[in-house]
Amino acid sequence: MNNITNRQVICDVLLEAAKKDKDILVVCSDSRGSASLAPFAEQYPEQFIELGIAEQNLVTVSAGLASCGKKVFAASPASFLSTRSYEQAKVDVAYSETNVTLIGISGGVSYGALGMTHHSCQDIAAMAALPGMRVYLPSDRFQTARLIKALLMDEKPAYVRVSRSATEDVNEENIEFTLNKANVISEGTDAVIIACGEMVPYAIKAQKKLEEKGISAGVIDMYCIKPIDKEAIIKAAQHTKLVVTAEEHSPFGGLGSIIAQIISANCPRKVINLALPDGHIIAGNNHEIFQYYGLDDEGIVKAIEKELE
Amino acid sequence: MDSLTKKAYELRRDILEMIYRSKAGHVGGDLSVIDILTVLYYKVMNVSPENRRDPDRDRFIMSKGHCVDALYSVLGNRGYFDKEEAIKNFSAYNSRFIGHPNTDVPGIEMNSGSLGHGISLGVGMALAAKLDGRAYRTYVVLGDGEMAEGSNYEAMMAASHYKLDNLCATLDLNGLQISGRTKDVMSSDDISEKFQAFGWNVVEVPDGNDCTELLEGYKKAEEFKGKPSIVIAHTVKGKGVSFMENKKSWHHGVMTEEQYIQAVKEIEEVLL
């Protein structure tokens, strides 16, 4: 099991890039530790800005810095960054098209027992609704590294959500990566599971279990929620009977909703959306919570078996 | 009459025409803030249509974005675009001269209009100047009603934490907001103490519609080192049009033809 978190990987990529580019800035809201960016703050104090526990200010100051030519990475817990600073993200990042990458750390139910205040289960819906805002939920450390490197190359706004703990490796280190192209892990004829972020390893395990039962399922790692790879979705749906989406998010306005829209308009198929409930979430660690709500491999297998019966 | 005051009254005439033709806009606040904008754009800031992409130009943020008509008026007169185009198209269908500042209009640095963002944007710009060793200054114009937004105080803390003496905000303190007196809607009598408590250098301008007093205020702000400055400009909402002065109903009132003729007459009398 890999024990390097996606947060650490982001820090490593930014450390490497900052060596050559003085315009790269990391901005935090008392979150350098939780974002694993303390090594950046130590090594490049001139390129690190601390704003204290003030997320609205964090986002707008980042936009002001970016308007003067800086390449800004603003990192804060996903729940506060996405909704407490929502208007700032809408006006000063998305509307003003500033070169700001918002990094939502400990997204979804990463904070487990800390409850609703610290869960971020609305961020896909919220951020994807902003015109011009790109939304990414990378699945493993290799994809996260490639994504951040790709975002360093452009000047457009983006929101990236990563989990708190290390995630299982889904890809090879030298993963083929094209920005905004879905990662098609396997193809199947009975069902296709489209997942993002931490759900991807569960989708892969579910696919293997289904295979043992004689059910052919494909898996797509849809790390790019917006812009979304429509072509990959339509192609996969055309070759199967059932589309299942899995996400660490509210059932409203997330990956499942976006995919259902695309499929209904282009190649109607049955779509099942597996998501967290529209309600209070139980206490527990990630795996316990996913298991409880049928989002783990067993839950995905059951949902597909039931539908294909 | 000094040339700046004369200019501010000429701009008032354009504001009135813009608002009368479009039947939209925030005339009361425009007339209170226009002297501030005139002094900044004609005397204080190093900005011009020619240097608008120069990294060393001063930066300006209109945090009280609803008074964009005053900003269009000053930018049009400074030659950033044809001012007649702004007067003719303000708030019109598919026009770029919309009811809040937006970067499709030359001379506007950032989109604004949602209140309470200006100081934070200014902090970012002023920090960038310090990081890059550039000498430009960042100016932000705030409304007094806007000071109820909490994000201002986050930004005020950050500005003094980073000792941003290259950041100068102006508070257009006319004492009125859409629902009534600012002190009744949300007490703001101690705004000067609030800025001081947050570590800012406070410069009071007793008559914020007097260009000479404003100029002196900005000079004091520029000379002060080690802290961000706030110029508290005590203005009159609707200044220059007798029936609008100090009336909350003119926050975004629409003039009848008679009122428009009367308002222009009063402005032109000052210019004679």
XYZ file of C-alpha atoms in Angstrom:
581
model
C 0.000 0.000 0.000
C 1.324 3.415 -0.965
C 1.735 5.773 1.974
C 2.513 8.987 0.104
C -0.499 11.295 0.113
C -1.644 13.341 -2.849
C -1.050 16.463 -0.723
C 2.626 15.550 -0.351
C 2.884 14.973 -4.074
C 1.469 18.435 -4.782
C 4.071 19.930 -2.441
C 6.875 18.017 -4.206
C 5.761 19.192 -7.659
C 5.480 22.805 -6.486
C 8.897 22.665 -4.775
C 10.472 21.469 -7.991
C 8.695 24.086 -10.112
C 9.424 26.944 -7.691
C 13.159 26.340 -8.113
C 12.963 27.718 -11.625
C 10.032 30.094 -11.385
C 9.915 32.877 -8.816
C 6.355 33.763 -9.812
C 4.952 30.558 -8.321
C 3.332 31.373 -4.983
C 1.701 29.137 -2.384
C -0.935 30.840 -0.249
C -2.363 29.207 2.889
C -4.891 29.938 5.635
C -3.134 28.413 8.656
C -3.167 25.287 6.525
C 0.471 24.726 5.618
C 0.537 21.655 7.871
C -2.772 20.155 6.859
C -1.942 20.792 3.208
C 1.537 19.250 3.653
C 3.007 22.501 2.362
C 5.234 23.234 5.368
C 8.356 22.105 3.430
C 7.482 24.662 0.734
C 7.067 27.407 3.365
C 10.465 26.501 4.837
C 12.337 26.216 1.580
C 10.775 29.168 -0.255
C 9.612 31.669 2.408
C 9.634 34.411 -0.252
C 7.138 32.444 -2.297
C 4.868 31.458 0.563
C 2.123 33.702 1.916
C 0.259 32.997 5.147
C -3.115 34.669 5.603
C -4.338 33.086 8.808
C -7.762 31.527 9.247
C -9.505 33.760 6.714
C -10.518 31.810 3.628
C -12.447 34.578 1.884
C -9.396 36.805 2.082
C -7.200 33.863 1.002
C -9.049 33.497 -2.294
C -9.319 37.188 -3.158
C -5.739 38.025 -2.162
C -4.700 35.123 -4.428
C -6.651 36.709 -7.272
C -5.019 40.092 -6.621
C -1.560 38.478 -6.691
C -2.414 36.619 -9.894
C -3.582 39.843 -11.561
C -0.006 41.073 -11.130
C 1.524 38.071 -12.905
C 1.844 35.535 -10.090
C 0.981 31.834 -10.496
C -0.935 31.172 -7.333
C -1.736 27.888 -5.580
C -4.147 28.519 -2.715
C -4.546 25.554 -0.371
C -7.111 25.155 2.377
C -9.496 22.444 3.624
C -11.906 21.735 0.768
C -15.021 22.436 2.812
C -13.989 26.027 3.618
C -12.257 26.744 0.339
C -15.201 25.682 -1.788
C -18.205 27.066 0.031
C -17.065 29.599 2.644
C -15.130 31.416 -0.082
C -17.604 30.565 -2.803
C -18.412 34.106 -3.826
C -14.733 35.015 -3.883
C -14.075 31.996 -6.124
C -16.962 33.051 -8.357
C -16.047 36.721 -8.709
C -12.310 37.028 -8.227
C -11.106 33.711 -9.631
C -13.670 32.451 -12.166
C -15.235 35.709 -13.445
C -11.922 37.559 -13.418
C -10.145 34.552 -14.994
C -7.169 34.846 -12.678
C -4.307 32.367 -12.647
C -5.313 30.762 -9.362
C -5.411 27.037 -8.617
C -7.563 26.344 -5.592
C -6.413 23.204 -3.828
C -9.097 21.715 -1.615
C -7.407 19.363 0.803
C -9.069 16.672 2.921
C -12.059 16.677 0.603
C -15.228 14.611 0.818
C -15.472 12.815 4.171
C -11.703 12.770 4.770
C -12.224 14.362 8.185
C -14.563 11.491 9.077
C -15.737 11.948 12.642
C -15.406 15.744 12.576
C -18.824 15.888 10.974
C -20.775 18.032 8.540
C -18.798 21.255 9.176
C -15.611 19.613 7.927
C -17.047 17.401 5.210
C -16.869 18.721 1.682
C -19.627 16.975 -0.242
C -20.910 19.948 -2.238
C -17.693 21.142 -3.834
C -18.066 19.443 -7.232
C -21.519 20.946 -7.702
C -20.477 24.346 -6.389
C -17.221 24.724 -8.288
C -18.465 23.168 -11.543
C -21.321 25.689 -11.602
C -18.856 28.578 -11.891
C -18.296 29.612 -15.513
C -14.632 29.150 -16.390
C -13.728 27.086 -13.323
C -12.157 23.698 -14.067
C -12.685 20.913 -11.536
C -10.367 17.943 -10.925
C -10.434 15.026 -8.482
C -7.270 13.032 -9.158
C -7.246 9.426 -8.015
C -3.642 8.609 -7.116
C -0.239 10.178 -6.559
C 0.985 9.672 -10.122
C -2.072 11.266 -11.681
C -1.974 14.095 -9.103
C 1.630 14.875 -10.036
C 0.849 14.932 -13.745
C -2.215 17.088 -13.185
C -0.393 19.740 -11.139
C 2.441 19.821 -13.705
C -0.148 20.352 -16.454
C -1.883 23.130 -14.492
C 1.467 24.871 -14.007
C 1.657 25.200 -17.772
C -1.509 27.284 -18.216
C -2.991 30.437 -16.736
C -6.605 29.483 -16.172
C -8.524 29.000 -12.917
C -8.895 25.492 -11.498
C -10.155 23.692 -8.421
C -8.387 20.482 -7.377
C -9.777 18.277 -4.595
C -7.588 15.726 -2.880
C -8.189 13.424 0.051
C -6.463 13.474 3.425
C -4.971 10.000 3.549
C -2.804 8.185 1.040
C -4.714 6.480 -1.746
C -3.940 3.192 -3.418
C -1.992 3.401 -6.642
C -4.272 3.049 -9.614
C -1.790 3.961 -12.299
C 1.793 3.223 -13.197
C 4.335 5.914 -12.363
C 4.781 6.797 -16.029
C 1.051 7.044 -16.612
C 0.022 8.373 -19.982
C -1.658 11.688 -19.274
C -3.474 14.196 -21.422
C -5.198 17.009 -19.559
C -8.979 16.632 -19.641
C -8.911 13.134 -21.148
C -10.436 10.457 -18.933
C -8.265 7.564 -17.841
C -9.952 4.448 -19.253
C -8.698 1.674 -17.000
C -10.658 -1.217 -18.509
C -13.520 -1.869 -20.901
C -16.583 -4.050 -20.327
C -19.791 -5.079 -22.024
C -22.268 -5.455 -19.140
C -21.576 -2.297 -17.193
C -19.172 0.612 -16.952
C -18.205 2.154 -13.610
C -17.243 5.810 -13.840
C -15.574 7.036 -10.671
C -13.402 9.892 -9.439
C -10.940 10.507 -6.626
C -10.910 7.952 -3.840
C -13.695 5.931 -5.444
C -11.445 4.735 -8.262
C -9.594 1.974 -6.335
C -12.972 0.639 -5.126
C -14.250 0.647 -8.711
C -11.236 -1.383 -9.836
C -11.734 -3.910 -7.018
C -15.441 -4.138 -7.879
C -14.579 -4.795 -11.522
C -12.339 -7.710 -10.507
C -14.997 -9.190 -8.239
C -17.602 -8.868 -10.986
C -15.276 -10.554 -13.440
C -15.067 -13.557 -11.102
C -18.848 -13.701 -11.190
C -18.885 -13.615 -14.981
C -19.957 -9.977 -15.278
C -17.971 -7.819 -17.669
C -17.525 -4.287 -16.306
C -15.319 -1.450 -17.466
C -13.764 1.246 -15.247
C -13.168 4.884 -16.101
C -11.177 7.176 -13.811
C -12.925 10.502 -14.505
C -10.484 12.775 -12.688
C -11.541 15.658 -14.948
C -15.043 16.631 -13.869
C -14.967 19.891 -15.812
C -14.237 19.994 -18.635
C -15.485 16.417 -18.759
C -14.404 13.907 -21.397
C -17.783 13.438 -23.125
C -16.325 11.272 -25.830
C -15.054 8.670 -23.344
C -18.420 8.592 -21.567
C -20.456 8.167 -24.752
C -18.070 5.552 -26.145
C -18.199 3.483 -22.964
C -21.981 3.779 -22.636
C -22.533 2.725 -26.237
C -20.782 -0.572 -25.576
C -22.611 -1.528 -22.409
C -26.059 -1.907 -20.858
C -25.551 -0.048 -17.604
C -23.592 2.980 -16.410
C -22.738 3.262 -12.700
C -21.156 6.388 -11.251
C -19.399 6.497 -7.878
C -18.389 9.653 -6.053
C -17.586 10.997 -2.611
C -20.153 13.776 -2.928
C -23.793 14.695 -2.470
C -26.130 13.053 -5.001
C -27.031 16.547 -6.208
C -24.938 18.167 -8.906
C -21.863 15.955 -8.796
C -20.178 13.542 -11.197
C -23.316 11.371 -11.459
C -25.559 14.273 -12.425
C -23.128 15.497 -15.058
C -22.741 12.022 -16.580
C -26.498 11.368 -16.521
C -27.021 14.592 -18.490
C -24.496 13.563 -21.121
C -25.837 10.027 -21.470
C -29.492 11.035 -21.627
C -28.722 13.488 -24.420
C -26.421 11.283 -26.456
C -26.931 7.542 -25.943
C -29.718 6.782 -23.448
C -28.792 3.980 -21.040
C -29.740 3.199 -17.486
C -27.549 5.247 -15.122
C -27.174 4.464 -11.413
C -25.585 7.188 -9.275
C -23.782 5.967 -6.168
C -23.069 8.891 -3.858
C -23.162 9.969 -0.226
C -26.644 10.619 1.163
C -28.441 13.939 1.198
C -28.269 14.049 4.972
C -26.042 13.753 8.011
C -23.180 11.376 7.521
C -22.184 8.801 10.133
C -18.894 9.065 12.032
C -16.026 6.840 10.991
C -12.960 6.655 8.830
C -13.247 6.903 5.054
C -13.499 3.204 4.437
C -16.133 2.720 7.153
C -18.203 5.556 5.742
C -17.935 4.283 2.170
C -18.874 0.782 3.312
C -21.908 2.055 5.242
C -23.260 3.927 2.223
C -22.493 1.245 -0.349
C -19.681 3.158 -1.994
C -16.956 0.551 -1.463
C -16.198 -2.317 -3.857
C -18.848 -4.560 -2.267
C -21.459 -1.811 -2.553
C -20.628 -1.218 -6.217
C -20.779 -4.974 -6.936
C -24.187 -5.278 -5.230
C -25.627 -2.307 -7.121
C -24.543 -3.750 -10.463
C -25.670 -7.311 -9.687
C -29.073 -6.080 -8.567
C -29.571 -4.081 -11.720
C -28.401 -6.802 -14.082
C -30.536 -9.512 -12.486
C -12.348 77.654 -9.120
C -9.343 75.345 -9.266
C -8.973 73.078 -12.271
C -9.581 69.829 -10.398
C -12.857 71.015 -8.884
C -13.891 72.256 -12.326
C -13.046 68.858 -13.792
C -15.066 67.061 -11.099
C -18.097 69.190 -11.998
C -17.654 68.481 -15.709
C -17.624 64.778 -14.838
C -20.790 65.260 -12.777
C -22.510 66.527 -15.920
C -21.510 63.350 -17.792
C -22.699 61.163 -14.904
C -26.091 62.863 -14.912
C -26.435 62.390 -18.662
C -25.378 58.730 -18.455
C -27.886 58.016 -15.718
C -30.714 60.061 -17.223
C -30.373 58.375 -20.622
C -30.144 54.852 -19.222
C -32.630 55.311 -16.366
C -30.154 53.273 -14.306
C -27.191 53.884 -12.023
C -26.369 55.037 -8.505
C -26.440 58.790 -8.800
C -26.135 59.656 -5.086
C -22.948 57.677 -4.529
C -21.527 58.753 -7.903
C -21.818 62.393 -6.902
C -20.232 61.776 -3.497
C -17.270 59.795 -4.880
C -16.520 61.741 -8.048
C -14.164 64.245 -6.415
C -12.151 61.336 -4.984
C -11.910 59.688 -8.423
C -11.012 62.985 -10.088
C -8.149 63.648 -7.669
C -6.873 60.061 -7.968
C -7.063 59.844 -11.763
C -5.925 63.385 -12.593
C -3.314 64.020 -9.889
C -2.405 61.173 -7.592
C -2.119 57.914 -9.511
C 0.457 57.051 -12.139
C -2.115 55.759 -14.625
C -2.955 56.665 -18.204
C -4.352 54.973 -21.314
C -0.762 54.750 -22.588
C 0.646 52.937 -19.557
C -2.314 50.683 -18.857
C -0.274 47.522 -19.457
C 2.901 48.827 -17.826
C 3.809 46.622 -14.833
C 4.849 49.742 -12.924
C 1.531 51.566 -13.249
C -0.450 52.220 -10.099
C -3.400 49.884 -9.523
C -6.973 50.931 -8.817
C -9.896 48.896 -7.460
C -13.422 50.290 -7.258
C -14.712 48.231 -4.357
C -18.008 50.159 -4.260
C -18.623 48.929 -7.768
C -22.213 50.155 -8.019
C -20.795 53.638 -8.542
C -19.267 52.493 -11.812
C -20.950 55.354 -13.672
C -18.575 57.754 -11.912
C -15.664 55.503 -12.884
C -16.772 55.313 -16.545
C -17.043 59.073 -16.518
C -13.490 59.619 -15.269
C -11.974 56.883 -17.474
C -13.807 58.161 -20.562
C -12.611 61.693 -19.902
C -9.058 60.448 -19.360
C -9.190 58.891 -22.841
C -9.381 55.177 -22.055
C -12.340 54.971 -24.456
C -14.757 57.271 -26.216
C -16.779 58.750 -23.380
C -19.784 59.272 -25.649
C -19.881 55.500 -26.140
C -20.188 55.016 -22.379
C -22.823 57.729 -22.021
C -24.859 56.282 -24.874
C -24.534 52.628 -23.888
C -24.446 52.604 -20.097
C -26.469 49.559 -18.922
C -27.795 49.052 -22.478
C -28.561 45.697 -24.086
C -25.344 43.765 -24.791
C -23.182 46.747 -23.850
C -19.764 46.359 -22.240
C -20.607 49.349 -20.060
C -22.560 47.228 -17.591
C -23.671 48.340 -14.144
C -20.516 47.212 -12.352
C -16.806 47.444 -13.222
C -15.646 44.739 -15.597
C -12.388 44.179 -17.395
C -13.935 44.390 -20.872
C -13.759 48.138 -20.325
C -10.237 49.554 -20.824
C -8.749 50.944 -17.633
C -10.603 48.631 -15.271
C -8.119 46.377 -13.480
C -10.494 43.837 -11.942
C -14.150 42.892 -11.996
C -15.948 44.165 -8.925
C -19.373 44.974 -7.607
C -19.884 42.415 -4.913
C -19.050 44.407 -1.794
C -16.218 43.635 0.594
C -13.696 42.333 -1.951
C -11.706 45.499 -2.668
C -9.230 45.548 0.201
C -8.392 41.853 -0.324
C -7.683 42.493 -4.011
C -5.582 45.481 -2.978
C -3.637 43.335 -0.503
C -2.811 40.884 -3.298
C -1.664 43.641 -5.637
C 0.345 45.460 -2.977
C 1.982 42.199 -1.852
C 2.919 41.434 -5.455
C 4.591 44.863 -5.688
C 6.620 44.176 -2.532
C 7.604 40.687 -3.750
C 8.733 42.059 -7.103
C 10.430 45.151 -5.676
C 8.220 47.441 -7.735
C 7.299 50.948 -6.637
C 3.714 51.102 -7.847
C 0.963 51.870 -5.349
C -2.454 50.262 -5.057
C -5.566 52.371 -4.461
C -8.948 51.031 -3.350
C -12.166 53.034 -3.047
C -14.666 51.750 -0.491
C -18.199 52.727 0.436
C -19.170 53.198 4.073
C -22.153 50.818 3.899
C -19.769 48.217 2.529
C -17.807 48.190 5.781
C -20.369 45.835 7.319
C -18.968 43.020 5.142
C -16.712 40.841 7.325
C -14.173 40.047 4.648
C -12.974 43.678 4.897
C -11.636 42.951 8.360
C -9.783 39.843 7.233
C -8.148 41.987 4.573
C -7.411 44.854 6.979
C -5.572 42.427 9.267
C -3.520 41.038 6.390
C -2.630 44.517 5.083
C -1.185 45.598 8.413
C 0.416 42.187 9.081
C 2.397 42.613 5.869
C 3.009 46.354 6.529
C 1.625 47.291 3.125
C 2.475 50.983 3.042
C 2.064 50.815 -0.728
C -1.673 50.244 -0.222
C -3.971 53.231 0.153
C -7.711 52.808 0.593
C -10.235 55.628 0.541
C -13.522 55.454 2.418
C -16.250 57.457 0.697
C -18.054 58.239 3.931
C -21.344 59.845 2.996
C -23.284 58.334 5.884
C -26.103 56.889 3.791
C -26.825 53.507 2.291
C -29.811 52.086 0.473
C -31.948 51.556 3.591
C -31.091 54.738 5.412
C -28.401 56.271 7.600
C -25.387 54.007 7.858
C -25.256 54.558 11.622
C -28.828 53.230 11.911
C -28.439 50.289 9.508
C -25.162 49.096 11.051
C -23.256 51.433 13.334
C -20.146 52.795 11.741
C -19.408 55.902 13.794
C -16.150 54.396 15.000
C -14.814 53.388 11.600
C -11.669 55.467 12.104
C -10.949 53.651 15.394
C -11.634 50.333 13.714
C -8.990 50.985 11.036
C -6.547 52.187 13.700
C -7.203 49.086 15.801
C -6.433 46.945 12.763
C -3.067 48.661 12.410
C -3.758 51.221 9.691
C -2.586 54.802 9.357
C -5.755 56.915 9.304
C -5.898 60.183 7.361
C -9.085 62.185 7.934
C -10.311 64.460 5.151
C -13.071 66.606 6.717
C -14.477 67.683 3.329
C -14.123 64.754 0.953
C -15.723 66.749 -1.852
C -12.925 69.320 -1.682
C -10.205 68.398 -4.135
C -7.516 70.406 -2.355
C -8.199 68.669 0.957
C -8.207 65.295 -0.772
C -4.867 65.999 -2.430
C -3.344 66.870 0.938
C -4.780 63.653 2.380
C -3.230 61.510 -0.345
C 0.106 63.260 0.127
C 0.068 62.388 3.848
C -0.847 58.784 3.026
C 1.972 58.423 0.518
C 4.527 59.852 2.929
C 3.536 57.504 5.762
C 5.742 54.416 5.977
C 5.287 51.041 7.646
C 1.491 50.775 7.597
C -1.302 50.755 5.024
C -3.257 54.017 4.888
C -6.958 54.746 4.853
C -8.111 58.164 3.689
C -11.457 58.749 5.367
C -13.211 61.215 3.091
C -16.307 62.783 4.668
C -18.513 63.350 1.647
C -22.094 64.307 0.864
C -24.281 61.858 -0.995
C -25.663 63.552 -4.115
C -23.126 66.405 -3.769
C -23.704 69.220 -6.248
C -27.413 68.713 -6.882
C -29.435 70.455 -4.173
C -32.443 68.162 -4.195
C -30.285 65.022 -4.054
C -27.888 66.022 -1.291
C -28.085 63.816 1.787
C -31.199 62.019 0.558
C -31.191 58.242 0.739
C -33.854 58.124 -1.980
C -31.174 59.191 -4.471
C -29.070 56.083 -3.774
C -30.222 54.870 -7.162
C -33.071 57.251 -7.925
C -34.205 57.866 -11.498
C -34.537 61.495 -12.591
C -37.602 62.879 -14.347
C -36.932 65.202 -17.281
C -37.550 68.240 -15.059
C -35.220 66.921 -12.375
C -32.532 66.216 -14.974
C -32.782 69.735 -16.401
C -32.637 71.189 -12.894
C -29.649 69.019 -11.898
C -27.652 69.931 -15.021
C -28.500 73.602 -14.504
C -27.099 73.498 -10.961
C -23.908 71.819 -12.145
C -23.450 74.281 -15.001
C -23.954 77.218 -12.698
C -20.956 76.058 -10.706
C -18.937 75.761 -13.913
C -19.762 79.290 -15.105
